[in-house]
Coordinates of C-alpha atoms in Angstrom, one line a residue:
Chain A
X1 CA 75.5 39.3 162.9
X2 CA 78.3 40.1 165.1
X3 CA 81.5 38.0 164.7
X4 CA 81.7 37.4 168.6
X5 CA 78.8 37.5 170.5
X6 CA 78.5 37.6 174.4
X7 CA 75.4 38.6 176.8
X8 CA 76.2 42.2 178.6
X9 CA 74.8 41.2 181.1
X10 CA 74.9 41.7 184.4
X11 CA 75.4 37.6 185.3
X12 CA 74.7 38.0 188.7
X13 CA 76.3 34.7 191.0
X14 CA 75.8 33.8 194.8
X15 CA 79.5 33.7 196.7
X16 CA 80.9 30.2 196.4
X17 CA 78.4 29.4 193.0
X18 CA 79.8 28.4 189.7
X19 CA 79.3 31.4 187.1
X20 CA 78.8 30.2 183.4
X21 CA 79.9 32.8 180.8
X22 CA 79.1 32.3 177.1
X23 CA 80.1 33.3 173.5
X24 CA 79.6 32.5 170.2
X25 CA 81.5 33.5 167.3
X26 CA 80.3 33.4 163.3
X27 CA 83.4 32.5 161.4
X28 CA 83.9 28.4 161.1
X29 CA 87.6 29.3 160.4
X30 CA 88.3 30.3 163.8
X31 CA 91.2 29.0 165.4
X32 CA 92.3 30.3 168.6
X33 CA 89.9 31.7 171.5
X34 CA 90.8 33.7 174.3
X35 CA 89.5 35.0 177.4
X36 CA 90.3 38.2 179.2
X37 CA 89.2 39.5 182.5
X38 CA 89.1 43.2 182.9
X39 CA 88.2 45.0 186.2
X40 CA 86.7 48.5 186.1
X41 CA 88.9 51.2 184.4
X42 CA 92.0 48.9 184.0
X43 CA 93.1 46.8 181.0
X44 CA 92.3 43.1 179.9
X45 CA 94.8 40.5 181.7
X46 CA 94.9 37.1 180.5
X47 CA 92.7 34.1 182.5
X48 CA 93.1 31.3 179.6
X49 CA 93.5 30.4 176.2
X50 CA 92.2 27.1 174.4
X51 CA 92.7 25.5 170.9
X52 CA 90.8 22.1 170.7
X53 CA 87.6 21.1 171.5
X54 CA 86.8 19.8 175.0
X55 CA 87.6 21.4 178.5
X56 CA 90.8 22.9 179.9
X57 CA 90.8 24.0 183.6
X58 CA 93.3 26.3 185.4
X59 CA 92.8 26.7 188.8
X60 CA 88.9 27.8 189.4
X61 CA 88.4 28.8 186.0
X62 CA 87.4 26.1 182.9
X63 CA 87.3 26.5 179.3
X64 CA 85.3 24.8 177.2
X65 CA 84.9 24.8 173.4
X66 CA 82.8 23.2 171.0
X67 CA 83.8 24.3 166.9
X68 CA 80.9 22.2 166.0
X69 CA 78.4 24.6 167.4
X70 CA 80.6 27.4 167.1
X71 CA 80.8 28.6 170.4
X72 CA 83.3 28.9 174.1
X73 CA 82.3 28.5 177.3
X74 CA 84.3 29.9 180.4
X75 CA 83.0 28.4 184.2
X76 CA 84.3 29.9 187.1
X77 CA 83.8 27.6 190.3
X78 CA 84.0 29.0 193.9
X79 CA 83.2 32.5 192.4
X80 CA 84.5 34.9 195.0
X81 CA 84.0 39.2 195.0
X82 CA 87.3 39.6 194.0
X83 CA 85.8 37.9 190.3
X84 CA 83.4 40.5 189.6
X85 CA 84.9 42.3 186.2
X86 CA 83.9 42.2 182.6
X87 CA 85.1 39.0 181.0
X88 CA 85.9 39.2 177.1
X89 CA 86.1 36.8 174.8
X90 CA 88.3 37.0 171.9
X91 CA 88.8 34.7 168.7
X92 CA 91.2 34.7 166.0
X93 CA 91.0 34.0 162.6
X94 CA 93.5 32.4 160.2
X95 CA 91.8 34.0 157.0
X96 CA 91.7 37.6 158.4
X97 CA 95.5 37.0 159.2
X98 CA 95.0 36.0 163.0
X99 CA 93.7 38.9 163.9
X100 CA 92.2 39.3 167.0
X101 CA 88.6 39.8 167.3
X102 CA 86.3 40.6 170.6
X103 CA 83.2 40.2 172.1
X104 CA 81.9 43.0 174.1
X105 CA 81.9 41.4 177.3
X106 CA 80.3 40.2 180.1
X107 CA 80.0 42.1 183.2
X108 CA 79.9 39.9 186.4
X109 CA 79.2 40.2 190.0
X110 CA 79.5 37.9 192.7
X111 CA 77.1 38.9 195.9
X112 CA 78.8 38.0 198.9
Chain B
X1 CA 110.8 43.5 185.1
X2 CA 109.4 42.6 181.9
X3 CA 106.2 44.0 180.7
X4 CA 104.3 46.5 178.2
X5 CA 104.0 50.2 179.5
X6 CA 101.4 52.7 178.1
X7 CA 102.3 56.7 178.9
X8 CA 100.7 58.6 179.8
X9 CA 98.1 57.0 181.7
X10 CA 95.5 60.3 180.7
X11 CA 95.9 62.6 178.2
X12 CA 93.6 65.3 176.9
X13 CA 93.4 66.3 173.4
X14 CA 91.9 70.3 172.0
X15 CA 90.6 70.8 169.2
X16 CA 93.0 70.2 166.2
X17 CA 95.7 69.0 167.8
X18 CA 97.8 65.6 167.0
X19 CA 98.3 63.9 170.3
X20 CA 101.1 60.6 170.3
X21 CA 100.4 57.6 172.8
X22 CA 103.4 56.0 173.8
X23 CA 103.9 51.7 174.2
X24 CA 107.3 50.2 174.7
X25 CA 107.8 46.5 175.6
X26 CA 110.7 44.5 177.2
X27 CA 109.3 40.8 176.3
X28 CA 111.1 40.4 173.0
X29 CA 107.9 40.2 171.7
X30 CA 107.9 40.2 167.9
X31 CA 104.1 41.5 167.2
X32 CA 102.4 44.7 168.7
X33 CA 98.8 46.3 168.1
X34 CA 97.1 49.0 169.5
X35 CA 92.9 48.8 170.6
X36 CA 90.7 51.2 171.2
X37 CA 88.2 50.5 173.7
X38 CA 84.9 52.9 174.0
X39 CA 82.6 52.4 177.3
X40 CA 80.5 49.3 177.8
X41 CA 81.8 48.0 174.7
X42 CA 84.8 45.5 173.1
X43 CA 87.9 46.4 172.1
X44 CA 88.5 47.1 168.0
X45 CA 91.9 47.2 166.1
X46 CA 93.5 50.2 165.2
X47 CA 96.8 48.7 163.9
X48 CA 99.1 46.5 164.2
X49 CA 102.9 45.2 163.4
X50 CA 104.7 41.8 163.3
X51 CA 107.6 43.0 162.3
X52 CA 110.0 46.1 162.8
X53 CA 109.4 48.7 159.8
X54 CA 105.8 46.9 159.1
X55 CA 102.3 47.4 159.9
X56 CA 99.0 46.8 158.8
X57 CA 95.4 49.0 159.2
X58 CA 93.2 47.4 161.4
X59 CA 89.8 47.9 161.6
X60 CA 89.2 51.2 162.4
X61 CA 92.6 53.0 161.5
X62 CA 91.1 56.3 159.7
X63 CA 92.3 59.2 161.8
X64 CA 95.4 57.4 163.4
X65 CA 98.9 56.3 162.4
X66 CA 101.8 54.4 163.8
X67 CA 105.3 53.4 163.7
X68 CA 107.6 50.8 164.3
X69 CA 111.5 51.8 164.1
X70 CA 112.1 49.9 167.3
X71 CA 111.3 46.5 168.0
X72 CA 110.3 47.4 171.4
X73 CA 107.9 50.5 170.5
X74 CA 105.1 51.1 168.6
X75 CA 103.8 55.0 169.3
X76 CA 100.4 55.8 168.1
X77 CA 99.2 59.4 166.9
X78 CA 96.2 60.5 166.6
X79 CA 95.8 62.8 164.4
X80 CA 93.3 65.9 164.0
X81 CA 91.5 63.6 161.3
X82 CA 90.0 61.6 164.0
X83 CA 87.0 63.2 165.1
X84 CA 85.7 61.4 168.0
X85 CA 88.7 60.7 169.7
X86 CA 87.9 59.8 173.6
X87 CA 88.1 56.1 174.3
X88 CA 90.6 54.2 176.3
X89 CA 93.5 53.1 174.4
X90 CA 95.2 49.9 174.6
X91 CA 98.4 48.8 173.3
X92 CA 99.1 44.6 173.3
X93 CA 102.1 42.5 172.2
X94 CA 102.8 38.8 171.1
X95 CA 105.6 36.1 171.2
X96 CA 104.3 34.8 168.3
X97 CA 101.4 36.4 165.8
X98 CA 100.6 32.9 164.6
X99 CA 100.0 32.1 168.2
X100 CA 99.2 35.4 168.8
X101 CA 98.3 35.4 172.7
X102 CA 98.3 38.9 173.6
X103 CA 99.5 40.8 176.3
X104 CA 98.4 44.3 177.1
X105 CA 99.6 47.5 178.9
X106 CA 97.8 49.6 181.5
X107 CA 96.3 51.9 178.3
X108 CA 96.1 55.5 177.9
X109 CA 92.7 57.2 178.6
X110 CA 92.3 60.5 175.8
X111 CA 90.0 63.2 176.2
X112 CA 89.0 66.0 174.5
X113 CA 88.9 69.4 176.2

């Protein structure tokens, strides 16, 4: 069993629909969980970071997390082109010294 | 401006050779790793430092090494021990490795010729 687990993919999403990404990670100690958006041939940048369970939104994008069932949830609303990328999740653990650990991704594209 | 800059942005390898990747940072940041990403796939830890003069093997470190003389860089070789070295390489930095929300540079894309 992988420690983070995502669907490749492709999640394909109508212009102006809400995408729903998922992931699921093995290790109950996880703390911190992380997700990255990274376009074709470029690195990982940042989108949002959450600690507790429940949602937290930022702009078009929400994170949800539920350590109960082990697994994070990011939504994008009003999913435009210019959101098509690979998004990663990433979750760190306290008993493997917070390091970070990734999904392998998935790959969206919005249809205009 | 402040950031985390990877050089070169492509570099090619032959057969043998040790080949250094280059990350320097301006953020003050205390911690710094280094990824290495292969196609359709996640990125896995190579190694990383929290402090200056410290750093741990990652995941996947056989075939590489690192230093870290200079809070601000962390060069990675890789060395003629690594046998399958083409992947895209990423270097990343923290604030904080207890937070540890990480930052990353443009990466370096190796080949071998």
């Amino acid at each position: 069993q992988k420690e983070v687990e995502q669907n490749s993919g492709p999640l394909s999403v109508p212009e102006g629909a809400i995408a729903s990404l998922n992931c699921t990670y093995s290790d109950r100690g996880s703390q911190s969980f992380f997700w990255y958006r990274q376009y074709s041939g470029k690195s990982p940048e940042l989108i949002m970071f959450i600690y507790s369970n429940g949602d937290k939104e930022d702009g078009r994008f929400t994170a949800q997390l539920n350590k109960a069932s082990q697994y994070v949830s990011l939504l994008i609303r009003d999913s435009q082109p210019s959101d098509s990328a690979t998004y990663l999740c990433a979750v760190t653990r306290r008993a493997a010294g917070n390091k970070l650990t990734f999904g392998g991704g998935t790959r969206v594209l919005v249809k205009p | 401006d402040g950031g985390i800059t990877q050089s070169p942005k492509y570099l090619f390898r032959k057969e043998g050779q040790n080949v250094t990747l280059s990350c320097e940072q301006n953020l003050n940041h205390d911690a710094m790793y280094w990824y290495r990403q292969d196609p359709g796939q996640g990125l896995r830890l190579i190694y990383y430092s929290q402090i200056v003069n410290d750093f741990q093997k990652g995941d996947i470190a056989e075939g590489y090494s690192v230093s870290r003389e200079k809070k601000e860089s962390f060069p990675l070789t890789v060395t003629s021990a690594q046998k399958n070295p083409t992947a895209f390489y990423l270097c990343a930095s923290s604030i904080d490795p207890e937070q540890n929300i990480q930052y990353f540079g443009a990466g370096t894309r190796l080949s071998v010729l």
